[in-house]
PDB file of C-alpha atoms in Angstrom:
ATOM      1  CA  MET Z   1      18.080 -18.876  26.068  1.00 43.00           C
ATOM      2  CA  SER Z   2      17.534 -21.665  23.508  1.00 51.00           C
ATOM      3  CA  PRO Z   3      20.297 -22.433  21.184  1.00 56.00           C
ATOM      4  CA  GLU Z   4      18.785 -20.517  18.591  1.00 70.00           C
ATOM      5  CA  PRO Z   5      17.946 -16.824  18.960  1.00 74.00           C
ATOM      6  CA  ASN Z   6      15.270 -16.300  17.964  1.00 72.00           C
ATOM      7  CA  PRO Z   7      12.524 -18.754  18.958  1.00 70.00           C
ATOM      8  CA  LEU Z   8      10.647 -19.398  15.758  1.00 69.00           C
ATOM      9  CA  GLY Z   9      13.995 -20.623  14.425  1.00 71.00           C
ATOM     10  CA  GLN Z  10      13.866 -17.775  11.847  1.00 74.00           C
ATOM     11  CA  THR Z  11      16.279 -14.979  10.831  1.00 80.00           C
ATOM     12  CA  PRO Z  12      17.295 -12.283  11.721  1.00 86.00           C
ATOM     13  CA  ALA Z  13      17.661 -12.103  15.223  1.00 86.00           C
ATOM     14  CA  LEU Z  14      19.534  -9.306  17.467  1.00 90.00           C
ATOM     15  CA  VAL Z  15      21.308 -10.446  20.504  1.00 90.00           C
ATOM     16  CA  ILE Z  16      20.564  -6.667  22.948  1.00 90.00           C
ATOM     17  CA  ASP Z  17      22.885  -7.359  25.836  1.00 87.00           C
ATOM     18  CA  GLY Z  18      22.849 -10.679  26.036  1.00 82.00           C
ATOM     19  CA  ASN Z  19      19.719 -11.481  26.772  1.00 81.00           C
ATOM     20  CA  ASP Z  20      16.533  -9.642  24.831  1.00 86.00           C
ATOM     21  CA  VAL Z  21      16.321 -10.726  21.560  1.00 87.00           C
ATOM     22  CA  LEU Z  22      14.585  -8.480  18.773  1.00 88.00           C
ATOM     23  CA  THR Z  23      13.531  -9.522  15.812  1.00 87.00           C
ATOM     24  CA  GLU Z  24      12.049  -8.891  12.707  1.00 88.00           C
ATOM     25  CA  SER Z  25      13.963  -6.429   9.742  1.00 90.00           C
ATOM     26  CA  VAL Z  26      12.197  -3.353   9.672  1.00 91.00           C
ATOM     27  CA  ALA Z  27      12.272  -2.914  13.996  1.00 92.00           C
ATOM     28  CA  ILE Z  28      15.755  -4.074  14.056  1.00 93.00           C
ATOM     29  CA  CYS Z  29      15.900  -1.331  10.983  1.00 92.00           C
ATOM     30  CA  ARG Z  30      13.796   0.969  13.805  1.00 92.00           C
ATOM     31  CA  PHE Z  31      16.315   0.273  17.334  1.00 94.00           C
ATOM     32  CA  PHE Z  32      19.541   1.136  15.104  1.00 94.00           C
ATOM     33  CA  GLU Z  33      17.803   3.918  13.792  1.00 93.00           C
ATOM     34  CA  ALA Z  34      16.957   5.255  17.321  1.00 94.00           C
ATOM     35  CA  LEU Z  35      20.929   4.763  18.504  1.00 95.00           C
ATOM     36  CA  HIS Z  36      21.744   6.328  14.748  1.00 95.00           C
ATOM     37  CA  PRO Z  37      19.493   9.280  13.651  1.00 93.00           C
ATOM     38  CA  SER Z  38      22.083  10.450  11.064  1.00 93.00           C
ATOM     39  CA  PRO Z  39      20.980  10.438   7.821  1.00 92.00           C
ATOM     40  CA  PRO Z  40      16.647   9.600   8.942  1.00 93.00           C
ATOM     41  CA  MET Z  41      16.127   6.004   6.847  1.00 95.00           C
ATOM     42  CA  PHE Z  42      12.223   6.208   8.371  1.00 96.00           C
ATOM     43  CA  GLY Z  43      12.186   9.736   7.022  1.00 95.00           C
ATOM     44  CA  SER Z  44      11.339  13.033   9.191  1.00 94.00           C
ATOM     45  CA  GLY Z  45       8.904  14.368  11.234  1.00 94.00           C
ATOM     46  CA  ALA Z  46       5.177  13.187  11.432  1.00 96.00           C
ATOM     47  CA  ARG Z  47       4.239  13.315   7.689  1.00 96.00           C
ATOM     48  CA  GLY Z  48       7.900  11.672   6.254  1.00 95.00           C
ATOM     49  CA  VAL Z  49       7.861   9.211   9.483  1.00 95.00           C
ATOM     50  CA  ALA Z  50       4.221   7.951   8.207  1.00 97.00           C
ATOM     51  CA  GLU Z  51       4.714   8.349   4.786  1.00 96.00           C
ATOM     52  CA  VAL Z  52       7.908   5.937   5.410  1.00 97.00           C
ATOM     53  CA  ASP Z  53       6.086   3.335   7.568  1.00 96.00           C
ATOM     54  CA  GLN Z  54       3.073   4.162   4.735  1.00 97.00           C
ATOM     55  CA  TRP Z  55       5.333   2.749   2.261  1.00 98.00           C
ATOM     56  CA  ILE Z  56       6.661  -0.140   4.183  1.00 97.00           C
ATOM     57  CA  ARG Z  57       2.824  -0.885   4.998  1.00 97.00           C
ATOM     58  CA  ARG Z  58       2.510  -1.250   1.501  1.00 98.00           C
ATOM     59  CA  VAL Z  59       5.651  -3.646  -0.256  1.00 98.00           C
ATOM     60  CA  GLU Z  60       4.375  -5.122   2.604  1.00 97.00           C
ATOM     61  CA  LEU Z  61       0.531  -6.055   2.289  1.00 97.00           C
ATOM     62  CA  ARG Z  62       0.241  -5.296  -1.404  1.00 97.00           C
ATOM     63  CA  LEU Z  63       3.578  -7.442  -2.631  1.00 98.00           C
ATOM     64  CA  MET Z  64       5.628  -9.876   0.419  1.00 98.00           C
ATOM     65  CA  THR Z  65       2.098 -11.479   0.776  1.00 98.00           C
ATOM     66  CA  SER Z  66       0.934 -12.850  -2.652  1.00 98.00           C
ATOM     67  CA  LEU Z  67       4.965 -13.667  -3.119  1.00 99.00           C
ATOM     68  CA  ALA Z  68       5.291 -15.358   0.247  1.00 98.00           C
ATOM     69  CA  MET Z  69       1.990 -17.087  -1.083  1.00 98.00           C
ATOM     70  CA  VAL Z  70       3.949 -18.253  -4.263  1.00 98.00           C
ATOM     71  CA  TRP Z  71       6.837 -19.197  -2.396  1.00 97.00           C
ATOM     72  CA  ALA Z  72       5.194 -21.031   0.279  1.00 97.00           C
ATOM     73  CA  HIS Z  73       3.609 -23.167  -2.157  1.00 97.00           C
ATOM     74  CA  THR Z  74       5.442 -23.424  -4.893  1.00 97.00           C
ATOM     75  CA  HIS Z  75       9.290 -23.306  -4.603  1.00 94.00           C
ATOM     76  CA  PRO Z  76      11.219 -26.630  -3.962  1.00 93.00           C
ATOM     77  CA  PHE Z  77      12.789 -25.442  -0.847  1.00 91.00           C
ATOM     78  CA  THR Z  78       9.711 -24.979   1.188  1.00 93.00           C
ATOM     79  CA  ALA Z  79       7.981 -28.354   0.081  1.00 90.00           C
ATOM     80  CA  ARG Z  80       9.650 -30.212   3.423  1.00 88.00           C
ATOM     81  CA  VAL Z  81       8.180 -28.134   5.984  1.00 88.00           C
ATOM     82  CA  VAL Z  82       5.121 -26.479   3.937  1.00 91.00           C
ATOM     83  CA  LYS Z  83       2.317 -29.376   4.760  1.00 93.00           C
ATOM     84  CA  PRO Z  84       0.866 -29.473   2.240  1.00 94.00           C
ATOM     85  CA  GLN Z  85       1.780 -26.644  -0.497  1.00 94.00           C
ATOM     86  CA  TYR Z  86      -1.286 -26.243  -2.592  1.00 97.00           C
ATOM     87  CA  THR Z  87       0.443 -25.327  -6.075  1.00 96.00           C
ATOM     88  CA  GLU Z  88      -2.486 -24.635  -7.513  1.00 98.00           C
ATOM     89  CA  TYR Z  89      -3.147 -21.432  -5.166  1.00 98.00           C
ATOM     90  CA  GLY Z  90       0.107 -20.025  -5.661  1.00 98.00           C
ATOM     91  CA  GLU Z  91       0.444 -20.429  -8.621  1.00 98.00           C
ATOM     92  CA  SER Z  92      -2.596 -18.243  -8.580  1.00 98.00           C
ATOM     93  CA  GLN Z  93      -0.871 -15.705  -6.657  1.00 98.00           C
ATOM     94  CA  ARG Z  94       1.479 -14.294  -9.281  1.00 98.00           C
ATOM     95  CA  PRO Z  95      -0.364 -11.973 -11.566  1.00 98.00           C
ATOM     96  CA  ARG Z  96      -1.059 -10.312  -7.759  1.00 98.00           C
ATOM     97  CA  VAL Z  97       3.372  -9.891  -7.407  1.00 99.00           C
ATOM     98  CA  VAL Z  98       2.953  -8.728 -10.749  1.00 99.00           C
ATOM     99  CA  ALA Z  99       0.312  -6.693 -10.200  1.00 99.00           C
ATOM    100  CA  ALA Z 100       1.923  -5.070  -6.915  1.00 99.00           C
ATOM    101  CA  MET Z 101       5.024  -4.551  -8.601  1.00 99.00           C
ATOM    102  CA  ARG Z 102       3.141  -2.411 -11.640  1.00 99.00           C
ATOM    103  CA  GLU Z 103       1.320   0.162  -8.744  1.00 98.00           C
ATOM    104  CA  PHE Z 104       5.454   0.452  -7.642  1.00 99.00           C
ATOM    105  CA  ASP Z 105       6.437   1.118 -10.938  1.00 99.00           C
ATOM    106  CA  ALA Z 106       3.996   3.896 -12.062  1.00 98.00           C
ATOM    107  CA  ALA Z 107       4.071   5.303  -8.239  1.00 98.00           C
ATOM    108  CA  LEU Z 108       8.156   5.172  -8.896  1.00 98.00           C
ATOM    109  CA  ALA Z 109       7.215   7.248 -12.089  1.00 98.00           C
ATOM    110  CA  GLN Z 110       7.149  10.346 -10.219  1.00 96.00           C
ATOM    111  CA  ARG Z 111       9.681   9.971  -7.767  1.00 97.00           C
ATOM    112  CA  GLU Z 112      12.863   8.639  -7.532  1.00 97.00           C
ATOM    113  CA  TRP Z 113      12.671   6.831  -4.525  1.00 98.00           C
ATOM    114  CA  LEU Z 114       9.780   5.190  -2.768  1.00 97.00           C
ATOM    115  CA  ASP Z 115       8.243   9.019  -0.553  1.00 93.00           C
ATOM    116  CA  GLY Z 116       9.677  11.048  -3.113  1.00 90.00           C
ATOM    117  CA  LYS Z 117      12.373  12.611  -0.430  1.00 93.00           C
ATOM    118  CA  GLY Z 118      15.111  10.620  -0.633  1.00 94.00           C
ATOM    119  CA  TYR Z 119      16.720   6.507   0.096  1.00 96.00           C
ATOM    120  CA  SER Z 120      14.960   5.450   2.957  1.00 97.00           C
ATOM    121  CA  ILE Z 121      14.316   2.336   5.331  1.00 97.00           C
ATOM    122  CA  ALA Z 122      11.408   1.702   2.390  1.00 98.00           C
ATOM    123  CA  ASP Z 123      13.381   1.437   0.140  1.00 98.00           C
ATOM    124  CA  ILE Z 124      15.621  -1.228   0.916  1.00 97.00           C
ATOM    125  CA  VAL Z 125      11.894  -2.796   2.035  1.00 98.00           C
ATOM    126  CA  LEU Z 126      11.296  -3.011  -1.089  1.00 99.00           C
ATOM    127  CA  LEU Z 127      14.626  -3.762  -2.400  1.00 98.00           C
ATOM    128  CA  THR Z 128      14.841  -7.083  -0.841  1.00 97.00           C
ATOM    129  CA  THR Z 129      11.131  -7.982  -2.008  1.00 98.00           C
ATOM    130  CA  ILE Z 130      11.779  -7.746  -5.196  1.00 99.00           C
ATOM    131  CA  ASP Z 131      15.165  -9.614  -5.309  1.00 98.00           C
ATOM    132  CA  PHE Z 132      13.394 -12.083  -3.764  1.00 98.00           C
ATOM    133  CA  ALA Z 133      11.038 -12.480  -5.826  1.00 98.00           C
ATOM    134  CA  ALA Z 134      13.592 -12.912  -8.559  1.00 98.00           C
ATOM    135  CA  PHE Z 135      14.697 -15.549  -6.420  1.00 97.00           C
ATOM    136  CA  VAL Z 136      10.880 -17.516  -6.030  1.00 96.00           C
ATOM    137  CA  GLY Z 137      10.626 -16.273  -9.876  1.00 97.00           C
ATOM    138  CA  VAL Z 138       9.015 -13.786 -10.321  1.00 98.00           C
ATOM    139  CA  PRO Z 139      10.705 -11.537 -12.104  1.00 98.00           C
ATOM    140  CA  MET Z 140      10.106  -7.228 -12.543  1.00 99.00           C
ATOM    141  CA  PRO Z 141       7.601  -7.317 -16.320  1.00 99.00           C
ATOM    142  CA  GLU Z 142      10.222  -6.182 -18.802  1.00 98.00           C
ATOM    143  CA  ASP Z 143       8.142  -3.128 -19.508  1.00 98.00           C
ATOM    144  CA  ALA Z 144       8.153  -1.556 -16.118  1.00 99.00           C
ATOM    145  CA  THR Z 145      10.636   1.027 -16.389  1.00 99.00           C
ATOM    146  CA  ALA Z 146      10.271   3.040 -13.778  1.00 99.00           C
ATOM    147  CA  LEU Z 147      10.871   0.026 -11.441  1.00 99.00           C
ATOM    148  CA  ARG Z 148      13.742  -0.894 -12.906  1.00 99.00           C
ATOM    149  CA  ASP Z 149      14.592   2.165 -13.599  1.00 99.00           C
ATOM    150  CA  TRP Z 150      14.572   2.122  -9.543  1.00 99.00           C
ATOM    151  CA  HIS Z 151      16.350  -1.094  -8.770  1.00 99.00           C
ATOM    152  CA  ALA Z 152      19.393   0.183 -10.791  1.00 98.00           C
ATOM    153  CA  ARG Z 153      20.078   3.306  -8.644  1.00 98.00           C
ATOM    154  CA  ALA Z 154      19.308   1.370  -5.479  1.00 98.00           C
ATOM    155  CA  THR Z 155      21.361  -1.639  -6.170  1.00 97.00           C
ATOM    156  CA  ALA Z 156      23.816   0.625  -7.368  1.00 97.00           C
ATOM    157  CA  ARG Z 157      24.576   2.698  -3.800  1.00 95.00           C
ATOM    158  CA  PRO Z 158      27.428   0.761  -1.865  1.00 93.00           C
ATOM    159  CA  SER Z 159      24.614   0.066   1.243  1.00 90.00           C
ATOM    160  CA  ALA Z 160      23.544  -2.462  -1.673  1.00 90.00           C
ATOM    161  CA  GLN Z 161      26.903  -4.122  -2.143  1.00 86.00           C
ATOM    162  CA  ALA Z 162      27.739  -4.518   0.769  1.00 78.00           C
TER     163      ALA Z 162
END
C-alpha cells in the first residue's frame, strides 16, 4: 500500500481491515449506515432512500459543480496545482453558485429539512457545501432566509459542533 491511503492523495480515506480503502464522503457514510442503520441517515424505504439520494445529487450537481470551478480557478490555495487557472471562467461560476443557493432556499421554505421527513445525509452534504462556499468567498445571499434558517438549525445540532 502506498504511503497515502487514498491513491489520489486526497481525503477522505477510510482504511478497512488494514488493507481495503474506501474513499469519497458519501460512500464512507453509506458504509457506516450499513453498520449502524439507526437513525436512518439515507432515508427509509424505497421512496425515502430515493428522495435523500435525489437531494444529494442536487447538491452535488446544482451547487458543488459550479462551486468547484470557483475554487479551482480563483482561489490562491489551488493556484499551485491547477495550471493554468482560468480566473474569468471561475468568476463566471459565482452567479451559478448563488442561483443554486436560491433554489435550495426555495425548497427549504417549504420544509424543515431537505427531504421533508427529517435530518439526513442530504442536509449534511448541503451543510458542508454551504460552509465550503463561504470559505471560498461565496456566502449565502442575505435574502435567502429559509436557507439561512436551515443553516442555523443544522449548525446548532451537536453533531455539527463536533
